[in-house]
GROMACS .gro file of C-alpha atoms in nm:
model
  224
    1UNK     CA    1   8.703   9.464  12.741
    2UNK     CA    2   8.800   9.109  12.655
    3UNK     CA    3   9.005   9.108  12.334
    4UNK     CA    4   8.798   8.812  12.212
    5UNK     CA    5   8.508   9.054  12.175
    6UNK     CA    6   8.703   9.231  11.901
    7UNK     CA    7   8.741   9.093  11.551
    8UNK     CA    8   9.096   9.051  11.421
    9UNK     CA    9   9.020   9.314  11.156
   10UNK     CA   10   8.933   9.565  11.429
   11UNK     CA   11   9.244   9.476  11.629
   12UNK     CA   12   9.467   9.510  11.324
   13UNK     CA   13   9.320   9.846  11.226
   14UNK     CA   14   9.354   9.976  11.582
   15UNK     CA   15   9.719   9.875  11.582
   16UNK     CA   16   9.778  10.029  11.240
   17UNK     CA   17   9.638  10.364  11.350
   18UNK     CA   18   9.846  10.379  11.666
   19UNK     CA   19  10.168  10.241  11.516
   20UNK     CA   20  10.159  10.471  11.215
   21UNK     CA   21  10.109  10.772  11.441
   22UNK     CA   22  10.401  10.659  11.655
   23UNK     CA   23  10.628  10.614  11.354
   24UNK     CA   24  10.541  10.958  11.221
   25UNK     CA   25  10.576  11.130  11.560
   26UNK     CA   26  10.776  10.919  11.808
   27UNK     CA   27  10.632  10.959  12.156
   28UNK     CA   28  10.735  10.760  12.463
   29UNK     CA   29  10.390  10.796  12.619
   30UNK     CA   30  10.224  10.665  12.302
   31UNK     CA   31  10.450  10.359  12.297
   32UNK     CA   32  10.263  10.200  12.589
   33UNK     CA   33   9.930  10.223  12.408
   34UNK     CA   34  10.087  10.074  12.095
   35UNK     CA   35  10.237   9.786  12.294
   36UNK     CA   36   9.903   9.706  12.460
   37UNK     CA   37   9.721   9.710  12.128
   38UNK     CA   38   9.991   9.497  11.966
   39UNK     CA   39   9.964   9.241  12.246
   40UNK     CA   40   9.587   9.216  12.197
   41UNK     CA   41   9.646   9.144  11.830
   42UNK     CA   42   9.922   8.890  11.897
   43UNK     CA   43   9.701   8.710  12.150
   44UNK     CA   44   9.493   8.591  11.855
   45UNK     CA   45   9.787   8.382  11.733
   46UNK     CA   46   9.874   8.062  11.916
   47UNK     CA   47  10.177   7.930  11.729
   48UNK     CA   48  10.509   8.060  11.857
   49UNK     CA   49  10.649   8.080  11.505
   50UNK     CA   50  10.359   8.300  11.391
   51UNK     CA   51  10.397   8.532  11.689
   52UNK     CA   52  10.772   8.557  11.629
   53UNK     CA   53  10.719   8.654  11.265
   54UNK     CA   54  10.464   8.921  11.352
   55UNK     CA   55  10.682   9.058  11.633
   56UNK     CA   56  10.963   9.115  11.386
   57UNK     CA   57  10.764   9.241  11.088
   58UNK     CA   58  10.477   9.459  11.204
   59UNK     CA   59  10.679   9.719  11.402
   60UNK     CA   60  10.929   9.756  11.114
   61UNK     CA   61  10.916  10.115  10.978
   62UNK     CA   62  10.892   9.979  10.623
   63UNK     CA   63  10.618   9.721  10.680
   64UNK     CA   64  10.317   9.830  10.467
   65UNK     CA   65  10.061   9.847  10.745
   66UNK     CA   66   9.849  10.106  10.568
   67UNK     CA   67   9.836   9.913  10.244
   68UNK     CA   68   9.737   9.587  10.412
   69UNK     CA   69   9.460   9.780  10.584
   70UNK     CA   70   9.342   9.888  10.238
   71UNK     CA   71   9.356   9.539  10.086
   72UNK     CA   72   9.357   9.225  10.300
   73UNK     CA   73   9.161   9.385  10.585
   74UNK     CA   74   8.931   9.601  10.370
   75UNK     CA   75   8.576   9.508  10.279
   76UNK     CA   76   8.523   9.398   9.920
   77UNK     CA   77   8.244   9.575   9.734
   78UNK     CA   78   8.125   9.456   9.394
   79UNK     CA   79   7.824   9.528   9.178
   80UNK     CA   80   7.634   9.231   9.317
   81UNK     CA   81   7.830   9.121   9.621
   82UNK     CA   82   7.983   9.243   9.945
   83UNK     CA   83   8.246   9.073  10.162
   84UNK     CA   84   8.254   9.202  10.517
   85UNK     CA   85   8.604   9.149  10.659
   86UNK     CA   86   8.458   9.149  11.011
   87UNK     CA   87   8.286   8.816  10.952
   88UNK     CA   88   8.405   8.580  11.222
   89UNK     CA   89   8.441   8.288  10.982
   90UNK     CA   90   8.709   8.491  10.801
   91UNK     CA   91   8.926   8.543  11.111
   92UNK     CA   92   9.147   8.233  11.065
   93UNK     CA   93   9.200   8.316  10.698
   94UNK     CA   94   9.288   8.680  10.765
   95UNK     CA   95   9.524   8.581  11.044
   96UNK     CA   96   9.704   8.332  10.822
   97UNK     CA   97   9.731   8.583  10.538
   98UNK     CA   98   9.884   8.837  10.776
   99UNK     CA   99  10.143   8.585  10.896
  100UNK     CA  100  10.229   8.482  10.541
  101UNK     CA  101  10.261   8.844  10.435
  102UNK     CA  102  10.483   8.927  10.731
  103UNK     CA  103  10.702   8.628  10.653
  104UNK     CA  104  10.742   8.735  10.291
  105UNK     CA  105  10.831   9.089  10.401
  106UNK     CA  106  11.102   8.961  10.636
  107UNK     CA  107  11.248   8.734  10.371
  108UNK     CA  108  11.262   9.015  10.116
  109UNK     CA  109  11.420   9.245  10.377
  110UNK     CA  110  11.686   8.982  10.442
  111UNK     CA  111  11.743   8.918  10.072
  112UNK     CA  112  11.803   9.287  10.006
  113UNK     CA  113  12.060   9.296  10.285
  114UNK     CA  114  12.246   8.978  10.190
  115UNK     CA  115  12.208   8.929   9.814
  116UNK     CA  116  12.221   9.287   9.686
  117UNK     CA  117  12.358   9.627   9.783
  118UNK     CA  118  12.088   9.758  10.020
  119UNK     CA  119  12.201  10.116   9.959
  120UNK     CA  120  12.140  10.107   9.585
  121UNK     CA  121  11.870   9.847   9.514
  122UNK     CA  122  11.584  10.078   9.608
  123UNK     CA  123  11.527  10.453   9.586
  124UNK     CA  124  11.650  10.502   9.944
  125UNK     CA  125  11.866  10.289  10.174
  126UNK     CA  126  11.636  10.075  10.390
  127UNK     CA  127  11.852  10.107  10.700
  128UNK     CA  128  11.596  10.249  10.941
  129UNK     CA  129  11.705  10.608  10.883
  130UNK     CA  130  11.461  10.868  10.749
  131UNK     CA  131  11.630  10.927  10.415
  132UNK     CA  132  11.449  11.168  10.184
  133UNK     CA  133  11.225  10.999   9.932
  134UNK     CA  134  11.250  11.105   9.566
  135UNK     CA  135  11.058  11.421   9.479
  136UNK     CA  136  10.984  11.628   9.171
  137UNK     CA  137  10.850  11.333   8.972
  138UNK     CA  138  10.506  11.233   8.848
  139UNK     CA  139  10.476  10.941   9.091
  140UNK     CA  140  10.301  11.044   9.413
  141UNK     CA  141  10.404  10.724   9.597
  142UNK     CA  142  10.041  10.631   9.668
  143UNK     CA  143  10.108  10.261   9.602
  144UNK     CA  144   9.784  10.201   9.413
  145UNK     CA  145   9.970  10.071   9.107
  146UNK     CA  146  10.108   9.791   9.325
  147UNK     CA  147   9.765   9.669   9.436
  148UNK     CA  148   9.798   9.379   9.195
  149UNK     CA  149   9.797   9.002   9.205
  150UNK     CA  150  10.128   8.970   9.024
  151UNK     CA  151  10.347   9.068   8.729
  152UNK     CA  152  10.576   8.873   8.496
  153UNK     CA  153  10.900   8.823   8.695
  154UNK     CA  154  11.123   8.956   8.417
  155UNK     CA  155  11.439   9.115   8.564
  156UNK     CA  156  11.643   9.384   8.388
  157UNK     CA  157  11.958   9.281   8.203
  158UNK     CA  158  12.241   9.151   8.421
  159UNK     CA  159  12.011   9.105   8.721
  160UNK     CA  160  11.928   8.761   8.861
  161UNK     CA  161  11.641   8.728   9.107
  162UNK     CA  162  11.645   8.460   9.378
  163UNK     CA  163  11.420   8.173   9.275
  164UNK     CA  164  11.161   8.246   9.544
  165UNK     CA  165  11.121   8.604   9.417
  166UNK     CA  166  10.972   8.466   9.097
  167UNK     CA  167  10.673   8.333   9.289
  168UNK     CA  168  10.640   8.653   9.494
  169UNK     CA  169  10.638   8.867   9.181
  170UNK     CA  170  10.409   8.642   8.978
  171UNK     CA  171  10.157   8.616   9.261
  172UNK     CA  172  10.202   8.241   9.294
  173UNK     CA  173  10.337   8.220   9.649
  174UNK     CA  174  10.109   8.421   9.876
  175UNK     CA  175   9.749   8.306   9.908
  176UNK     CA  176   9.498   8.558   9.771
  177UNK     CA  177   9.772   8.808   9.681
  178UNK     CA  178   9.622   9.155   9.643
  179UNK     CA  179   9.939   9.359   9.673
  180UNK     CA  180  10.297   9.335   9.553
  181UNK     CA  181  10.507   9.208   9.848
  182UNK     CA  182  10.795   9.431   9.739
  183UNK     CA  183  10.596   9.744   9.826
  184UNK     CA  184  10.730   9.907  10.144
  185UNK     CA  185  10.585  10.193  10.348
  186UNK     CA  186  10.777  10.498  10.469
  187UNK     CA  187  10.767  10.531  10.850
  188UNK     CA  188  10.389  10.514  10.889
  189UNK     CA  189  10.319  10.786  10.634
  190UNK     CA  190  10.084  10.729  10.338
  191UNK     CA  191  10.390  10.699  10.115
  192UNK     CA  192  10.488  10.370   9.952
  193UNK     CA  193  10.794  10.275   9.750
  194UNK     CA  194  10.929   9.975   9.565
  195UNK     CA  195  11.189   9.790   9.772
  196UNK     CA  196  11.365   9.686   9.450
  197UNK     CA  197  11.302  10.003   9.252
  198UNK     CA  198  11.636   9.998   9.068
  199UNK     CA  199  11.610   9.632   8.971
  200UNK     CA  200  11.233   9.596   8.939
  201UNK     CA  201  11.078   9.381   8.664
  202UNK     CA  202  11.066   9.515   8.309
  203UNK     CA  203  10.686   9.508   8.319
  204UNK     CA  204  10.703   9.757   8.607
  205UNK     CA  205  10.966   9.973   8.440
  206UNK     CA  206  10.737  10.045   8.145
  207UNK     CA  207  10.450  10.156   8.373
  208UNK     CA  208  10.416  10.528   8.300
  209UNK     CA  209  10.208  10.831   8.397
  210UNK     CA  210   9.924  10.739   8.161
  211UNK     CA  211   9.907  10.393   8.315
  212UNK     CA  212   9.903  10.557   8.657
  213UNK     CA  213   9.605  10.776   8.570
  214UNK     CA  214   9.412  10.478   8.436
  215UNK     CA  215   9.494  10.277   8.747
  216UNK     CA  216   9.373  10.555   8.977
  217UNK     CA  217   9.043  10.570   8.790
  218UNK     CA  218   8.990  10.201   8.861
  219UNK     CA  219   9.068  10.160   9.230
  220UNK     CA  220   8.931   9.808   9.245
  221UNK     CA  221   8.681   9.651   9.482
  222UNK     CA  222   8.810   9.743   9.826
  223UNK     CA  223   8.597   9.948  10.060
  224UNK     CA  224   8.689  10.078  10.403
   0.00000   0.00000   0.00000
């Protein structure tokens, strides 16, 4: 079937399903199907720079595919309105948001490697190895608390954020920010962690189990 018959939301969700399965259970045979699906998605982008960004970001084992599926590419359901993310007039907007998000992810990845100690900034080294995530704590790593438009970019004592992080954290850089760009995913699993956990903003540090329960009770407006 011609890929133009599929909406970008459908193509993205197809890729997410296949890529997450591949990351969880690497399979040489499955790789071909993932590559074909990825190509169909990339064919929707005509600028070489956009394609290059997506080629680098989307296959990364820490790119939050599952969370973008739940936010940017999820329908929005309100008391008196409904936004169908398969509307064709939304395709250019969704495509641009995906490129911008991928670009932010790559920049943060690079910053962690070059400006900080990548082995200590977050809860696990983000070196492509399956390090064990923290366990035995109240946080279930669902990532819902990070489905936010922004937080005050207030670093802990003796920590200086790069200037462009201030906009990322405050929600002033990415268009229609629905998710913290510092939220990473763990190898395709429904587990999400803060890429700057050990130097995260003070407003995030005070978020506790009670806040978590309240946040889970109010999951927002996103549908499937």
